[in-house]
């Protein structure tokens, strides 16, 4: 018995047309309100400087690392805090989606769709391949997170012989300042509000 549809089934039941995410005639000038009105999509869509930045769904290694990091951070948090993956964060006039964010449990349980940066205690970005993605994770997003007052920024690098490498940066007077770095096989201890201590290799277990 075949699991394939009978002849003519696809003609009678065509797949739904893909919804237009945003007008093709516009490339900039979007607002957070426009961002929040976007239909659900498999892509990750962030609003940066008035333009939508579209990234494909993360590769398996990226997703495994995000899940591992979330679990490690969650175990170190006080009961009133939680670590969550890929939530919407309003950062000034931008809409960003960190790989992992630390938030008050009460806000997450309230089913908020977007969280103000003022409520976010820490964010983590796992660097994706490609120059545009790397620029976002090393230059654009850290600056915006710092300007919004998010206390701790964690960056994970998956490239290189000693990967994963994890870097922790804490907010200072001039922006983020490095407070720790470790490669696989070493140990990194993060500062408050996320006092986790781990080997970056554990992110991929």
Tab-separated table of C-alpha atoms in Angstrom:
chain	number	residue	atom	x	y	z
A	1	UNK	CA	0.000	0.000	0.000
A	2	UNK	CA	1.461	3.336	-1.068
A	3	UNK	CA	1.655	6.325	1.265
A	4	UNK	CA	1.644	8.677	-1.720
A	5	UNK	CA	-1.538	10.664	-2.471
A	6	UNK	CA	-3.826	9.298	-5.154
A	7	UNK	CA	-3.511	10.691	-8.664
A	8	UNK	CA	-4.996	14.142	-8.922
A	9	UNK	CA	-4.959	14.763	-5.169
A	10	UNK	CA	-2.426	17.599	-5.346
A	11	UNK	CA	-4.370	19.281	-8.126
A	12	UNK	CA	-7.497	19.233	-5.989
A	13	UNK	CA	-5.629	20.186	-2.804
A	14	UNK	CA	-2.844	22.605	-3.789
A	15	UNK	CA	-0.484	23.756	-1.023
A	16	UNK	CA	-1.359	27.200	0.355
A	17	UNK	CA	0.327	30.137	-1.277
A	18	UNK	CA	2.991	31.702	0.862
A	19	UNK	CA	1.786	34.878	2.543
A	20	UNK	CA	3.643	38.053	1.691
A	21	UNK	CA	5.564	39.053	4.791
A	22	UNK	CA	5.949	42.698	3.860
A	23	UNK	CA	5.486	44.892	0.765
A	24	UNK	CA	8.227	44.296	-1.750
A	25	UNK	CA	8.250	47.982	-2.638
A	26	UNK	CA	9.548	48.949	0.799
A	27	UNK	CA	12.951	48.077	2.185
A	28	UNK	CA	13.088	50.463	5.151
A	29	UNK	CA	10.976	52.718	7.300
A	30	UNK	CA	9.323	49.908	9.254
A	31	UNK	CA	8.390	50.255	12.931
A	32	UNK	CA	8.010	47.887	15.859
A	33	UNK	CA	4.252	47.952	15.205
A	34	UNK	CA	4.903	46.681	11.654
A	35	UNK	CA	7.209	44.006	13.056
A	36	UNK	CA	4.595	42.758	15.499
A	37	UNK	CA	1.998	42.528	12.717
A	38	UNK	CA	4.078	40.120	10.620
A	39	UNK	CA	2.460	36.703	10.074
A	40	UNK	CA	4.111	33.633	11.576
A	41	UNK	CA	7.083	32.455	9.560
A	42	UNK	CA	9.756	29.786	9.695
A	43	UNK	CA	12.358	32.486	9.223
A	44	UNK	CA	13.695	34.643	12.035
A	45	UNK	CA	12.804	38.231	11.210
A	46	UNK	CA	14.344	41.078	13.185
A	47	UNK	CA	13.777	44.796	12.812
A	48	UNK	CA	17.068	46.690	12.739
A	49	UNK	CA	17.264	50.397	11.925
A	50	UNK	CA	13.895	50.363	10.192
A	51	UNK	CA	14.615	47.382	7.940
A	52	UNK	CA	13.662	43.739	8.290
A	53	UNK	CA	16.611	41.357	8.593
A	54	UNK	CA	15.571	37.834	7.625
A	55	UNK	CA	17.554	34.772	8.704
A	56	UNK	CA	16.727	31.134	7.946
A	57	UNK	CA	15.819	28.775	10.745
A	58	UNK	CA	19.047	27.938	12.613
A	59	UNK	CA	21.009	24.851	11.637
A	60	UNK	CA	20.928	21.832	13.918
A	61	UNK	CA	24.246	22.591	15.655
A	62	UNK	CA	23.108	26.148	16.357
A	63	UNK	CA	19.822	24.916	17.796
A	64	UNK	CA	21.569	22.260	19.924
A	65	UNK	CA	23.906	24.897	21.333
A	66	UNK	CA	21.037	27.268	22.133
A	67	UNK	CA	19.181	24.535	23.977
A	68	UNK	CA	22.300	23.555	25.910
A	69	UNK	CA	23.023	27.142	26.898
A	70	UNK	CA	19.444	27.734	27.994
A	71	UNK	CA	19.553	24.658	30.233
A	72	UNK	CA	22.869	25.665	31.822
A	73	UNK	CA	21.710	29.219	32.493
A	74	UNK	CA	18.351	28.047	33.834
A	75	UNK	CA	19.997	25.893	36.487
A	76	UNK	CA	21.956	28.889	37.811
A	77	UNK	CA	19.052	31.329	38.044
A	78	UNK	CA	17.009	32.349	41.047
A	79	UNK	CA	13.451	30.934	41.047
A	80	UNK	CA	11.943	34.234	39.912
A	81	UNK	CA	13.988	34.223	36.683
A	82	UNK	CA	13.864	32.005	33.592
A	83	UNK	CA	16.005	31.452	30.511
A	84	UNK	CA	14.071	31.241	27.239
A	85	UNK	CA	14.979	30.829	23.583
A	86	UNK	CA	14.151	33.130	20.653
A	87	UNK	CA	11.771	35.642	22.215
A	88	UNK	CA	10.851	39.047	20.823
A	89	UNK	CA	12.658	41.894	22.563
A	90	UNK	CA	11.886	45.557	21.897
A	91	UNK	CA	15.204	47.412	21.963
A	92	UNK	CA	14.507	51.096	21.423
A	93	UNK	CA	12.987	51.301	17.934
A	94	UNK	CA	14.304	47.861	16.987
A	95	UNK	CA	12.812	44.399	17.356
A	96	UNK	CA	15.476	41.804	18.117
A	97	UNK	CA	15.341	38.055	18.749
A	98	UNK	CA	18.251	36.836	20.883
A	99	UNK	CA	19.044	33.128	20.837
A	100	UNK	CA	18.586	33.017	24.618
A	101	UNK	CA	17.285	35.649	27.032
A	102	UNK	CA	16.966	35.800	30.812
A	103	UNK	CA	13.674	37.306	31.977
A	104	UNK	CA	11.452	37.543	35.051
A	105	UNK	CA	9.371	34.380	35.307
A	106	UNK	CA	6.221	36.404	35.979
A	107	UNK	CA	6.482	38.226	32.636
A	108	UNK	CA	7.002	35.027	30.679
A	109	UNK	CA	4.035	33.394	32.393
A	110	UNK	CA	1.886	36.416	31.475
A	111	UNK	CA	2.168	35.339	27.795
A	112	UNK	CA	3.593	38.637	26.612
A	113	UNK	CA	4.368	38.666	22.891
A	114	UNK	CA	7.229	41.147	23.082
A	115	UNK	CA	9.420	42.004	26.052
A	116	UNK	CA	10.868	45.466	26.681
A	117	UNK	CA	14.647	45.508	26.943
A	118	UNK	CA	14.353	47.091	30.394
A	119	UNK	CA	13.012	43.749	31.689
A	120	UNK	CA	15.774	41.623	30.136
A	121	UNK	CA	18.690	40.768	32.422
A	122	UNK	CA	20.904	38.929	29.938
A	123	UNK	CA	20.986	37.936	26.280
A	124	UNK	CA	23.029	35.398	24.343
A	125	UNK	CA	23.802	35.225	20.638
A	126	UNK	CA	25.224	32.167	18.884
A	127	UNK	CA	27.244	33.381	15.927
A	128	UNK	CA	25.859	32.187	12.597
A	129	UNK	CA	28.005	31.647	9.486
A	130	UNK	CA	28.125	34.374	6.869
A	131	UNK	CA	29.479	37.946	6.983
A	132	UNK	CA	26.110	39.651	7.514
A	133	UNK	CA	25.199	37.394	10.428
A	134	UNK	CA	28.620	37.780	12.010
A	135	UNK	CA	28.395	41.556	11.724
A	136	UNK	CA	25.021	41.511	13.480
A	137	UNK	CA	26.346	39.353	16.331
A	138	UNK	CA	29.680	41.157	16.776
A	139	UNK	CA	28.856	44.767	15.967
A	140	UNK	CA	25.211	45.723	15.589
A	141	UNK	CA	23.296	43.768	18.216
A	142	UNK	CA	25.796	44.107	21.101
A	143	UNK	CA	25.773	47.881	20.655
A	144	UNK	CA	21.987	48.012	20.689
A	145	UNK	CA	21.709	45.688	23.688
A	146	UNK	CA	24.218	47.852	25.575
A	147	UNK	CA	22.412	51.087	24.716
A	148	UNK	CA	19.192	49.499	25.997
A	149	UNK	CA	20.852	48.724	29.339
A	150	UNK	CA	20.857	44.906	29.201
A	151	UNK	CA	23.381	43.978	31.860
A	152	UNK	CA	25.014	40.843	30.461
A	153	UNK	CA	25.793	39.809	26.877
A	154	UNK	CA	26.976	36.285	26.068
A	155	UNK	CA	28.382	35.366	22.649
A	156	UNK	CA	29.032	31.813	21.481
A	157	UNK	CA	31.343	31.057	18.557
A	158	UNK	CA	30.896	27.662	16.871
A	159	UNK	CA	33.792	27.950	14.408
A	160	UNK	CA	37.376	26.944	15.169
A	161	UNK	CA	39.228	23.904	16.495
A	162	UNK	CA	38.515	24.778	20.139
A	163	UNK	CA	34.820	25.546	19.619
A	164	UNK	CA	32.482	26.212	21.192
A	165	UNK	CA	34.040	29.375	22.546
A	166	UNK	CA	31.993	31.509	24.935
A	167	UNK	CA	32.612	35.158	25.707
A	168	UNK	CA	30.870	37.086	28.491
A	169	UNK	CA	30.583	40.866	28.457
A	170	UNK	CA	29.119	43.008	31.217
A	171	UNK	CA	27.700	46.487	30.832
A	172	UNK	CA	30.063	49.246	31.902
A	173	UNK	CA	30.265	52.991	31.486
A	174	UNK	CA	31.480	52.752	27.895
A	175	UNK	CA	29.356	49.812	26.808
A	176	UNK	CA	30.086	46.114	27.151
A	177	UNK	CA	33.355	45.098	28.782
A	178	UNK	CA	34.804	41.548	28.620
A	179	UNK	CA	34.585	39.694	31.934
A	180	UNK	CA	35.364	36.148	30.825
A	181	UNK	CA	36.178	33.910	27.908
A	182	UNK	CA	36.646	30.150	27.583
A	183	UNK	CA	37.000	27.535	24.865
A	184	UNK	CA	35.930	23.897	24.927
A	185	UNK	CA	37.823	22.085	27.683
A	186	UNK	CA	38.138	25.210	29.829
A	187	UNK	CA	35.759	26.637	32.412
A	188	UNK	CA	33.867	29.897	32.348
A	189	UNK	CA	32.108	31.488	35.307
A	190	UNK	CA	29.530	34.128	34.494
A	191	UNK	CA	28.792	37.079	36.771
A	192	UNK	CA	25.459	37.993	38.295
A	193	UNK	CA	22.627	37.951	37.392
A	194	UNK	CA	23.500	34.574	35.811
A	195	UNK	CA	26.215	33.003	38.031
A	196	UNK	CA	26.619	29.863	35.939
A	197	UNK	CA	29.918	27.982	35.737
A	198	UNK	CA	30.452	25.549	32.858
A	199	UNK	CA	32.726	24.099	30.191
A	200	UNK	CA	31.633	25.424	26.760
A	201	UNK	CA	31.860	21.844	25.451
A	202	UNK	CA	28.801	21.096	27.615
A	203	UNK	CA	26.689	23.273	25.329
A	204	UNK	CA	26.675	20.493	22.747
A	205	UNK	CA	25.814	17.573	25.028
